[in-house]
Amino acid sequence: MKYITPLLLIFICFGCDDTTKNTIEDIAYFGGEIINPQDDYVMLYHQGAFVDSLKLDDKNRFLTKLDNHKNGLYKFYHNREYQYINLEKGDSLLLRLNTFAFDESLFFTGKGAEKNNFYIELFLLNESHEEPVYQYSQLDSDTFLSKIDSLQNIKLKKQEKFLVNNPNVSEEFKNFTDKVIKYRSFRYRETYQNMFHKLKKKDSTLAISDSFFNYKKDVNMNDSTMSYYRPYARYIMQFINNSSYSECMRKSWKGNQAVNTSLTYNKNKLALIDSLVTYPFLRNELLRFTAYSYYSYNTNNIPKNNEFFKVYQQVATDKESKEEISNLHIGVKNLQKGNSFSNQIYVYDDSYNRIPLNRLNSKKGKTIFYFWTSKQMRHKHLITEKIKVLAEEYPNLNIVGISLDSDHKRWKKAVENLKFSGSRQYRVGRKDHLLRDFALININKLIITDQSGNIVNGFASIYNTDLRDQLK
């Protein structure tokens, strides 16, 4: 690991600067090397707030000095991948990872490395247990509990060994790993309930033992130390989902729509979050997740969407999230069948000209708008190949690619690499308008318009089984 030596020399130089008022105990360093980088930056966040944008040098290394450092959990991103680190005052943490195996290759050195390497070991162990837990979910509840207790004991033994070998680790980090283990075990129980609901439809005699639910009394719905940790937030969301489902079942659900996509189920979720979750960041994130989930499955019933949106606006308190979901709500309304794009929705061409979207239709046939980004190479390749097949099958089809890239030069280079002369390529006008203009929740989304520019389907997908019927 040859990259360590020069970075450590920089640490020493920073540490020897006696002009700063901070001692080395008041600061922390974070740096490392990215192999096969997918972007030029590493982004660092703490408690949901942006900390620093760390540019990779010509050797794909980065380094930052954190003055007035706040101890605790940080999240770093590289492109769309992310992971968590624990940084405390006096730490000088270096990482090394290969983006081709982001989590599996991640390794730390320097002061603070031991605890972070242990966390990654714990994270990978949790990941490896996902498939066995799914298999165990077919068992009766008592046998299932016995199986996941065994999985939890494996983690607890590893934690015990780590603490023996690292007696000076902070109490905060120990408590964090306690909760990582505990809430993953709780999540397995929620997963079992999901499976149980499906199995019970086939066999109404099935039952879960009362003791199975004893863990719920130990759930802290408002743990401020964990609210920025996504696996914890996902667990709380799963807890809310199951509670809402159970409430629908208690009321003898008779709707034709699947329970978990229905207005009733999602309004229940909003009400449960409103009553149970008080920590502001977590509360608003869960409300936001619920809104995205609802609109993903509900695009055509505007009166019901209005009812959902009204309740969401009443319980949400974060101004930015409320504006985001408001844009999504408007976008879904505007993309209804028979509508057309307004003059205010535009994209950029390769000469940086603003082109209104409603001028991109063709009198020869239908138009299909699809989306991609150079930052998701695999998706860009897959969707382009699928669209090329459609272009051959439907020679009169007008194909418009819209990139989410904001860097004009990068986008132009990516377009050249597409080698797709049968399409017209543009990049998005304003990324902050993606929800309002396109209701873009899933990047596999397609929008289909007729020769007059009227929307045929504003919510199609490249994976729709009836896509070809829609293009005729």
Short mmCIF file of C-alpha atoms in Angstrom, two decimals:
data_model
loop_
_atom_site.label_atom_id
_atom_site.label_comp_id
_atom_site.label_asym_id
_atom_site.label_seq_id
_atom_site.Cartn_x
_atom_site.Cartn_y
_atom_site.Cartn_z
CA MET A 1 0.00 0.00 0.00
CA LYS A 2 2.51 2.54 -1.26
CA TYR A 3 0.06 5.43 -1.15
CA ILE A 4 0.18 5.56 2.65
CA THR A 5 3.67 6.98 3.04
CA PRO A 6 3.17 10.30 1.17
CA LEU A 7 -0.20 10.86 2.79
CA LEU A 8 1.25 10.26 6.23
CA LEU A 9 3.96 12.79 5.49
CA ILE A 10 1.22 15.32 4.75
CA PHE A 11 -0.42 14.43 8.07
CA ILE A 12 2.86 15.15 9.85
CA CYS A 13 3.28 18.48 8.04
CA PHE A 14 -0.22 19.56 8.98
CA GLY A 15 0.33 18.47 12.54
CA CYS A 16 3.54 20.48 12.84
CA ASP A 17 1.89 23.77 11.81
CA ASP A 18 2.10 25.69 15.09
CA THR A 19 0.30 28.70 13.62
CA THR A 20 -3.06 27.02 14.06
CA LYS A 21 -4.91 27.42 17.34
CA ASN A 22 -6.12 23.83 17.21
CA THR A 23 -4.07 21.05 18.70
CA ILE A 24 -3.93 17.71 16.94
CA GLU A 25 -6.57 16.43 19.38
CA ASP A 26 -9.05 19.03 18.08
CA ILE A 27 -8.86 17.95 14.47
CA ALA A 28 -9.17 14.84 12.33
CA TYR A 29 -7.84 13.83 8.93
CA PHE A 30 -9.59 11.80 6.28
CA GLY A 31 -7.97 10.66 3.06
CA GLY A 32 -7.23 7.71 0.85
CA GLU A 33 -7.08 6.24 -2.61
CA ILE A 34 -9.85 5.21 -5.03
CA ILE A 35 -8.96 2.50 -7.53
CA ASN A 36 -10.94 2.64 -10.80
CA PRO A 37 -12.64 5.92 -9.83
CA GLN A 38 -16.07 6.62 -11.33
CA ASP A 39 -16.01 10.33 -10.51
CA ASP A 40 -13.46 13.04 -9.70
CA TYR A 41 -14.66 13.59 -6.14
CA VAL A 42 -15.35 12.04 -2.76
CA MET A 43 -18.18 13.81 -0.94
CA LEU A 44 -18.25 13.85 2.87
CA TYR A 45 -21.37 14.35 5.02
CA HIS A 46 -22.09 14.48 8.75
CA GLN A 47 -25.61 14.16 10.14
CA GLY A 48 -27.10 14.80 6.74
CA ALA A 49 -25.12 18.02 6.25
CA PHE A 50 -22.46 18.54 3.58
CA VAL A 51 -18.93 18.74 5.03
CA ASP A 52 -16.49 18.77 2.13
CA SER A 53 -15.97 17.96 -1.54
CA LEU A 54 -12.63 16.13 -1.90
CA LYS A 55 -11.13 16.17 -5.38
CA LEU A 56 -9.01 13.21 -6.45
CA ASP A 57 -5.49 14.09 -7.59
CA ASP A 58 -3.69 12.59 -10.59
CA LYS A 59 -2.98 9.45 -8.54
CA ASN A 60 -6.64 9.11 -7.47
CA ARG A 61 -5.88 10.16 -3.89
CA PHE A 62 -7.59 12.68 -1.67
CA LEU A 63 -7.06 14.23 1.75
CA THR A 64 -8.82 16.68 4.02
CA LYS A 65 -8.17 18.22 7.42
CA LEU A 66 -11.30 18.61 9.56
CA ASP A 67 -10.99 21.57 11.94
CA ASN A 68 -13.41 21.92 14.84
CA HIS A 69 -14.19 18.30 14.26
CA LYS A 70 -17.42 16.74 15.53
CA ASN A 71 -17.11 13.14 16.69
CA GLY A 72 -19.37 10.45 15.33
CA LEU A 73 -20.77 8.90 12.20
CA TYR A 74 -19.89 10.31 8.79
CA LYS A 75 -20.97 9.21 5.33
CA PHE A 76 -18.77 9.46 2.25
CA TYR A 77 -19.96 9.13 -1.35
CA HIS A 78 -18.07 8.33 -4.50
CA ASN A 79 -20.39 8.64 -7.47
CA ARG A 80 -23.54 6.79 -6.33
CA GLU A 81 -21.80 4.43 -3.88
CA TYR A 82 -21.47 5.31 -0.22
CA GLN A 83 -20.30 3.95 3.10
CA TYR A 84 -20.09 5.04 6.72
CA ILE A 85 -17.03 5.88 8.80
CA ASN A 86 -16.55 6.80 12.44
CA LEU A 87 -14.32 9.83 12.89
CA GLU A 88 -13.23 11.12 16.28
CA LYS A 89 -10.88 13.93 17.30
CA GLY A 90 -7.28 12.96 16.72
CA ASP A 91 -8.11 10.34 14.07
CA SER A 92 -6.06 10.24 10.88
CA LEU A 93 -8.04 7.80 8.78
CA LEU A 94 -6.98 6.54 5.36
CA LEU A 95 -9.07 4.31 3.15
CA ARG A 96 -8.39 2.29 0.06
CA LEU A 97 -11.10 0.83 -2.16
CA ASN A 98 -11.73 -0.48 -5.63
CA THR A 99 -15.01 0.70 -7.13
CA PHE A 100 -15.45 -2.66 -8.86
CA ALA A 101 -16.03 -4.16 -5.38
CA PHE A 102 -16.76 -1.06 -3.33
CA ASP A 103 -17.63 -2.51 0.08
CA GLU A 104 -15.68 -5.76 -0.23
CA SER A 105 -12.40 -3.99 -1.06
CA LEU A 106 -12.74 -1.16 1.46
CA PHE A 107 -9.88 -1.16 3.96
CA PHE A 108 -8.64 1.42 6.47
CA THR A 109 -5.23 2.32 7.90
CA GLY A 110 -4.02 5.05 10.23
CA LYS A 111 -5.36 6.13 13.61
CA GLY A 112 -9.01 5.08 13.88
CA ALA A 113 -8.61 2.25 11.37
CA GLU A 114 -9.37 -0.65 13.74
CA LYS A 115 -12.90 0.47 14.61
CA ASN A 116 -13.75 1.28 10.99
CA ASN A 117 -12.40 -2.03 9.71
CA PHE A 118 -14.51 -3.77 12.35
CA TYR A 119 -17.60 -1.89 11.22
CA ILE A 120 -17.01 -2.94 7.60
CA GLU A 121 -16.57 -6.53 8.76
CA LEU A 122 -19.90 -6.24 10.57
CA PHE A 123 -21.54 -4.65 7.54
CA LEU A 124 -20.37 -7.41 5.19
CA LEU A 125 -21.46 -10.05 7.68
CA ASN A 126 -24.94 -8.52 7.73
CA GLU A 127 -25.00 -8.56 3.94
CA SER A 128 -23.97 -12.23 3.82
CA HIS A 129 -26.85 -13.14 6.15
CA GLU A 130 -29.58 -11.72 3.90
CA GLU A 131 -30.03 -14.87 1.81
CA PRO A 132 -30.12 -17.30 4.80
CA VAL A 133 -32.66 -15.08 6.56
CA TYR A 134 -34.89 -15.18 3.48
CA GLN A 135 -34.73 -18.98 3.54
CA TYR A 136 -35.44 -19.07 7.28
CA SER A 137 -38.54 -16.94 6.70
CA GLN A 138 -40.29 -20.06 5.37
CA LEU A 139 -40.04 -21.70 8.82
CA ASP A 140 -42.41 -21.45 11.79
CA SER A 141 -41.83 -18.39 14.00
CA ASP A 142 -40.10 -20.20 16.90
CA THR A 143 -37.62 -21.96 14.62
CA PHE A 144 -37.00 -18.71 12.76
CA LEU A 145 -36.17 -16.91 16.03
CA SER A 146 -33.72 -19.64 16.96
CA LYS A 147 -31.97 -19.29 13.59
CA ILE A 148 -31.59 -15.52 13.71
CA ASP A 149 -30.45 -15.66 17.34
CA SER A 150 -27.60 -17.85 16.10
CA LEU A 151 -26.72 -15.23 13.47
CA GLN A 152 -26.78 -12.51 16.09
CA ASN A 153 -24.48 -14.51 18.36
CA ILE A 154 -21.89 -14.72 15.57
CA LYS A 155 -21.80 -10.92 15.44
CA LEU A 156 -21.76 -10.52 19.21
CA LYS A 157 -18.77 -12.84 19.51
CA LYS A 158 -16.89 -10.85 16.87
CA GLN A 159 -17.77 -7.65 18.71
CA GLU A 160 -16.56 -9.11 22.01
CA LYS A 161 -13.24 -10.10 20.44
CA PHE A 162 -12.83 -6.65 18.91
CA LEU A 163 -13.47 -4.92 22.24
CA VAL A 164 -10.96 -7.14 24.03
CA ASN A 165 -8.30 -6.29 21.44
CA ASN A 166 -9.24 -2.60 21.42
CA PRO A 167 -10.01 -1.67 25.04
CA ASN A 168 -9.68 2.07 24.42
CA VAL A 169 -12.41 2.30 21.81
CA SER A 170 -14.91 5.00 22.70
CA GLU A 171 -18.18 4.20 24.43
CA GLU A 172 -20.00 5.98 21.60
CA PHE A 173 -18.59 3.59 19.00
CA LYS A 174 -19.35 0.56 21.16
CA ASN A 175 -22.95 1.74 21.53
CA PHE A 176 -23.15 2.28 17.79
CA THR A 177 -22.10 -1.30 17.01
CA ASP A 178 -24.52 -2.58 19.66
CA LYS A 179 -27.32 -0.89 17.76
CA VAL A 180 -26.07 -2.00 14.34
CA ILE A 181 -26.35 -5.60 15.55
CA LYS A 182 -29.63 -5.13 17.42
CA TYR A 183 -31.56 -3.34 14.69
CA ARG A 184 -30.43 -5.76 12.00
CA SER A 185 -31.87 -8.57 14.11
CA PHE A 186 -35.06 -6.55 14.56
CA ARG A 187 -35.22 -6.04 10.81
CA TYR A 188 -35.11 -9.79 10.27
CA ARG A 189 -38.23 -10.06 12.42
CA GLU A 190 -39.98 -7.45 10.31
CA THR A 191 -38.95 -9.36 7.17
CA TYR A 192 -40.43 -12.52 8.64
CA GLN A 193 -43.74 -10.71 9.14
CA ASN A 194 -43.70 -9.65 5.47
CA MET A 195 -43.26 -13.25 4.40
CA PHE A 196 -45.83 -14.45 6.90
CA HIS A 197 -48.53 -12.20 5.40
CA LYS A 198 -47.90 -13.81 1.99
CA LEU A 199 -47.88 -17.37 3.38
CA LYS A 200 -51.07 -16.79 5.36
CA LYS A 201 -52.95 -16.03 2.15
CA LYS A 202 -52.28 -19.64 1.16
CA ASP A 203 -52.82 -21.17 4.61
CA SER A 204 -55.15 -19.25 6.94
CA THR A 205 -54.31 -21.56 9.89
CA LEU A 206 -50.76 -20.18 10.20
CA ALA A 207 -49.98 -18.12 13.31
CA ILE A 208 -47.05 -16.29 14.91
CA SER A 209 -46.33 -16.95 18.58
CA ASP A 210 -47.02 -14.01 20.92
CA SER A 211 -43.42 -13.99 22.19
CA PHE A 212 -42.23 -13.20 18.66
CA PHE A 213 -43.24 -9.56 19.12
CA ASN A 214 -41.46 -8.98 22.45
CA TYR A 215 -38.66 -7.12 20.68
CA LYS A 216 -40.96 -4.21 19.78
CA LYS A 217 -40.77 -2.83 23.32
CA ASP A 218 -37.02 -2.28 22.80
CA VAL A 219 -37.42 -0.24 19.61
CA ASN A 220 -36.42 3.40 19.95
CA MET A 221 -38.22 5.25 17.16
CA ASN A 222 -36.31 8.47 17.84
CA ASP A 223 -32.67 7.55 18.36
CA SER A 224 -30.82 10.76 17.48
CA THR A 225 -27.48 8.90 17.30
CA MET A 226 -28.83 6.53 14.61
CA SER A 227 -31.26 8.68 12.65
CA TYR A 228 -28.66 9.51 9.97
CA TYR A 229 -27.70 5.85 9.57
CA ARG A 230 -29.71 4.51 6.63
CA PRO A 231 -30.05 0.87 7.80
CA TYR A 232 -31.68 2.16 11.00
CA ALA A 233 -34.01 4.43 8.99
CA ARG A 234 -34.89 1.50 6.74
CA TYR A 235 -35.71 -0.60 9.77
CA ILE A 236 -38.01 2.07 11.19
CA MET A 237 -39.67 2.36 7.77
CA GLN A 238 -40.20 -1.40 7.69
CA PHE A 239 -41.67 -1.24 11.21
CA ILE A 240 -44.11 1.45 9.99
CA ASN A 241 -44.94 -0.55 6.84
CA ASN A 242 -45.84 -3.66 8.82
CA SER A 243 -47.86 -1.67 11.35
CA SER A 244 -49.84 -0.02 8.56
CA TYR A 245 -50.41 -3.36 6.83
CA SER A 246 -51.64 -4.94 10.07
CA GLU A 247 -54.04 -2.04 10.57
CA CYS A 248 -55.48 -2.56 7.09
CA MET A 249 -55.91 -6.27 7.78
CA ARG A 250 -57.61 -5.64 11.11
CA LYS A 251 -60.17 -3.59 9.24
CA SER A 252 -60.80 -6.53 6.86
CA TRP A 253 -59.19 -5.08 3.74
CA LYS A 254 -61.44 -5.49 0.71
CA GLY A 255 -59.84 -3.19 -1.84
CA ASN A 256 -59.05 -4.39 -5.36
CA GLN A 257 -55.66 -2.67 -5.29
CA ALA A 258 -52.67 -4.28 -3.58
CA VAL A 259 -52.60 -3.17 0.05
CA ASN A 260 -49.13 -1.64 0.03
CA THR A 261 -49.84 0.62 -2.96
CA SER A 262 -53.25 1.80 -1.78
CA LEU A 263 -54.15 5.28 -0.54
CA THR A 264 -55.44 3.87 2.75
CA TYR A 265 -52.19 2.02 3.51
CA ASN A 266 -50.05 5.05 2.68
CA LYS A 267 -52.23 7.47 4.66
CA ASN A 268 -51.89 5.06 7.59
CA LYS A 269 -48.11 5.27 7.20
CA LEU A 270 -48.18 9.07 7.27
CA ALA A 271 -50.31 9.00 10.42
CA LEU A 272 -48.04 6.46 12.15
CA ILE A 273 -44.92 8.46 11.37
CA ASP A 274 -46.65 11.61 12.57
CA SER A 275 -47.58 10.00 15.90
CA LEU A 276 -44.48 7.87 16.57
CA VAL A 277 -41.47 9.68 15.10
CA THR A 278 -40.57 13.05 16.56
CA TYR A 279 -36.86 13.43 15.70
CA PRO A 280 -37.08 16.02 12.86
CA PHE A 281 -34.57 14.62 10.36
CA LEU A 282 -35.77 11.02 10.63
CA ARG A 283 -39.42 12.02 10.66
CA ASN A 284 -39.17 14.04 7.45
CA GLU A 285 -37.02 11.41 5.71
CA LEU A 286 -39.62 8.72 6.47
CA LEU A 287 -42.44 10.95 5.25
CA ARG A 288 -40.43 11.65 2.10
CA PHE A 289 -39.74 7.93 1.52
CA THR A 290 -43.46 7.25 1.91
CA ALA A 291 -44.35 9.91 -0.66
CA TYR A 292 -41.91 8.55 -3.22
CA SER A 293 -43.21 5.04 -2.64
CA TYR A 294 -46.82 6.16 -3.05
CA TYR A 295 -46.26 8.11 -6.28
CA SER A 296 -44.19 5.26 -7.74
CA TYR A 297 -47.35 3.16 -7.90
CA ASN A 298 -50.05 5.81 -8.20
CA THR A 299 -49.85 7.99 -11.28
CA ASN A 300 -53.35 8.00 -12.76
CA ASN A 301 -55.88 8.70 -10.00
CA ILE A 302 -55.51 12.45 -9.48
CA PRO A 303 -58.27 12.84 -6.82
CA LYS A 304 -56.62 10.18 -4.64
CA ASN A 305 -53.21 11.73 -5.23
CA ASN A 306 -54.57 15.10 -4.14
CA GLU A 307 -55.88 13.49 -0.96
CA PHE A 308 -52.51 11.89 -0.21
CA PHE A 309 -50.64 15.12 -0.96
CA LYS A 310 -52.90 17.13 1.35
CA VAL A 311 -52.16 14.79 4.28
CA TYR A 312 -48.42 14.78 3.49
CA GLN A 313 -48.29 18.58 3.50
CA GLN A 314 -50.05 18.64 6.88
CA VAL A 315 -47.60 16.33 8.65
CA ALA A 316 -44.29 17.22 6.94
CA THR A 317 -42.24 20.03 8.50
CA ASP A 318 -39.07 20.21 6.38
CA LYS A 319 -39.41 23.02 3.85
CA GLU A 320 -37.03 21.49 1.30
CA SER A 321 -38.70 18.07 1.40
CA LYS A 322 -42.16 19.62 1.11
CA GLU A 323 -41.08 21.54 -1.99
CA GLU A 324 -39.54 18.36 -3.45
CA ILE A 325 -42.72 16.33 -3.02
CA SER A 326 -44.81 19.25 -4.24
CA ASN A 327 -42.79 19.23 -7.48
CA LEU A 328 -43.31 15.48 -7.80
CA HIS A 329 -47.05 15.88 -7.24
CA ILE A 330 -47.24 18.59 -9.92
CA GLY A 331 -45.12 16.48 -12.30
CA VAL A 332 -47.47 13.51 -11.98
CA LYS A 333 -50.45 15.78 -12.70
CA ASN A 334 -48.83 17.34 -15.74
CA LEU A 335 -47.87 14.02 -17.33
CA GLN A 336 -51.39 12.68 -17.59
CA LYS A 337 -52.49 11.17 -20.88
CA GLY A 338 -53.58 13.81 -23.41
CA ASN A 339 -51.53 16.62 -21.86
CA SER A 340 -48.52 18.14 -23.61
CA PHE A 341 -45.25 19.68 -22.44
CA SER A 342 -45.33 23.39 -21.66
CA ASN A 343 -43.00 25.92 -23.28
CA GLN A 344 -41.23 26.26 -19.92
CA ILE A 345 -39.76 22.74 -20.08
CA TYR A 346 -36.52 22.76 -22.01
CA VAL A 347 -33.28 20.82 -22.61
CA TYR A 348 -29.84 21.79 -23.95
CA ASP A 349 -28.42 20.69 -27.28
CA ASP A 350 -24.70 20.17 -28.00
CA SER A 351 -24.26 23.89 -28.82
CA TYR A 352 -25.72 24.88 -25.45
CA ASN A 353 -28.96 26.12 -27.04
CA ARG A 354 -32.12 25.86 -24.94
CA ILE A 355 -34.65 23.70 -26.79
CA PRO A 356 -38.29 23.55 -25.62
CA LEU A 357 -39.28 19.91 -25.22
CA ASN A 358 -42.55 20.41 -27.09
CA ARG A 359 -40.56 21.11 -30.27
CA LEU A 360 -38.94 17.69 -30.33
CA ASN A 361 -41.91 15.69 -31.63
CA SER A 362 -42.04 14.19 -35.11
CA LYS A 363 -44.83 14.11 -37.69
CA LYS A 364 -43.53 10.72 -38.89
CA GLY A 365 -44.49 8.82 -35.75
CA LYS A 366 -44.51 8.65 -32.00
CA THR A 367 -41.71 10.08 -29.87
CA ILE A 368 -40.07 8.23 -27.02
CA PHE A 369 -38.10 10.15 -24.39
CA TYR A 370 -35.62 8.13 -22.34
CA PHE A 371 -33.15 9.09 -19.61
CA TRP A 372 -29.53 8.28 -18.82
CA THR A 373 -26.42 9.66 -17.12
CA SER A 374 -22.71 9.16 -17.72
CA LYS A 375 -22.35 8.48 -13.98
CA GLN A 376 -24.28 5.22 -14.33
CA MET A 377 -22.26 3.48 -17.01
CA ARG A 378 -23.98 0.11 -16.78
CA HIS A 379 -27.46 1.60 -16.98
CA LYS A 380 -26.43 3.90 -19.86
CA HIS A 381 -25.21 0.91 -21.84
CA LEU A 382 -28.22 -1.31 -21.08
CA ILE A 383 -30.93 1.23 -21.83
CA THR A 384 -29.16 2.46 -24.98
CA GLU A 385 -28.96 -1.08 -26.35
CA LYS A 386 -32.65 -1.66 -25.62
CA ILE A 387 -33.64 1.61 -27.28
CA LYS A 388 -31.50 0.73 -30.33
CA VAL A 389 -33.53 -2.48 -30.71
CA LEU A 390 -36.74 -0.43 -30.66
CA ALA A 391 -35.28 1.92 -33.27
CA GLU A 392 -34.76 -1.01 -35.64
CA GLU A 393 -38.23 -2.41 -35.04
CA TYR A 394 -40.00 0.94 -35.42
CA PRO A 395 -38.18 2.99 -38.10
CA ASN A 396 -40.61 5.92 -37.75
CA LEU A 397 -40.07 6.14 -33.99
CA ASN A 398 -38.58 9.50 -32.96
CA ILE A 399 -36.04 8.80 -30.23
CA VAL A 400 -34.96 11.53 -27.79
CA GLY A 401 -32.34 10.81 -25.16
CA ILE A 402 -32.18 13.13 -22.13
CA SER A 403 -29.04 12.99 -20.02
CA LEU A 404 -29.06 14.01 -16.37
CA ASP A 405 -25.47 15.26 -16.66
CA SER A 406 -24.83 18.89 -15.70
CA ASP A 407 -21.24 18.97 -16.99
CA HIS A 408 -21.62 19.94 -20.67
CA LYS A 409 -18.20 18.67 -21.84
CA ARG A 410 -18.58 15.38 -20.03
CA TRP A 411 -22.03 14.94 -21.54
CA LYS A 412 -20.82 15.62 -25.11
CA LYS A 413 -18.06 13.05 -24.72
CA ALA A 414 -20.56 10.51 -23.34
CA VAL A 415 -22.87 11.14 -26.32
CA GLU A 416 -20.02 10.38 -28.72
CA ASN A 417 -19.43 7.10 -26.92
CA LEU A 418 -23.10 6.14 -27.34
CA LYS A 419 -22.63 5.68 -31.09
CA PHE A 420 -26.38 6.10 -31.56
CA SER A 421 -26.92 8.20 -34.68
CA GLY A 422 -30.56 7.12 -34.82
CA SER A 423 -31.38 9.27 -31.81
CA ARG A 424 -31.38 12.94 -30.87
CA GLN A 425 -29.47 13.58 -27.66
CA TYR A 426 -29.91 16.43 -25.18
CA ARG A 427 -29.09 17.10 -21.58
CA VAL A 428 -31.49 18.23 -18.89
CA GLY A 429 -32.17 21.94 -18.49
CA ARG A 430 -32.40 22.14 -14.70
CA LYS A 431 -31.74 19.13 -12.49
CA ASP A 432 -33.83 20.66 -9.72
CA HIS A 433 -36.83 20.50 -12.09
CA LEU A 434 -36.58 16.78 -12.86
CA LEU A 435 -39.49 15.95 -10.59
CA ARG A 436 -41.72 18.81 -11.73
CA ASP A 437 -40.95 18.38 -15.44
CA PHE A 438 -40.67 14.59 -15.73
CA ALA A 439 -41.80 13.09 -12.38
CA LEU A 440 -38.53 11.18 -12.64
CA ILE A 441 -38.40 8.68 -9.78
CA ASN A 442 -36.92 5.77 -11.72
CA ILE A 443 -34.26 6.31 -14.37
CA ASN A 444 -35.75 3.46 -16.46
CA LYS A 445 -38.73 5.70 -17.11
CA LEU A 446 -39.94 6.51 -20.63
CA ILE A 447 -42.36 9.18 -21.84
CA ILE A 448 -44.27 8.50 -25.06
CA THR A 449 -45.98 11.23 -27.12
CA ASP A 450 -47.92 11.16 -30.38
CA GLN A 451 -47.22 13.12 -33.58
CA SER A 452 -48.98 16.18 -32.14
CA GLY A 453 -46.96 16.14 -28.94
CA ASN A 454 -49.79 14.84 -26.78
CA ILE A 455 -48.74 12.45 -24.04
CA VAL A 456 -49.65 8.83 -24.73
CA ASN A 457 -47.99 7.48 -21.58
CA GLY A 458 -46.08 9.69 -19.16
CA PHE A 459 -45.10 6.76 -16.94
CA ALA A 460 -43.87 4.01 -19.24
CA SER A 461 -40.77 1.95 -18.50
CA ILE A 462 -38.19 0.29 -20.68
CA TYR A 463 -39.18 -2.92 -18.87
CA ASN A 464 -42.95 -2.70 -19.58
CA THR A 465 -44.09 -5.99 -21.09
CA ASP A 466 -46.61 -4.13 -23.28
CA LEU A 467 -44.18 -1.41 -24.40
CA ARG A 468 -44.31 -2.44 -28.05
CA ASP A 469 -48.09 -2.23 -28.06
CA GLN A 470 -47.80 1.35 -26.82
CA LEU A 471 -45.43 2.24 -29.68
CA LYS A 472 -47.68 1.00 -32.49
#
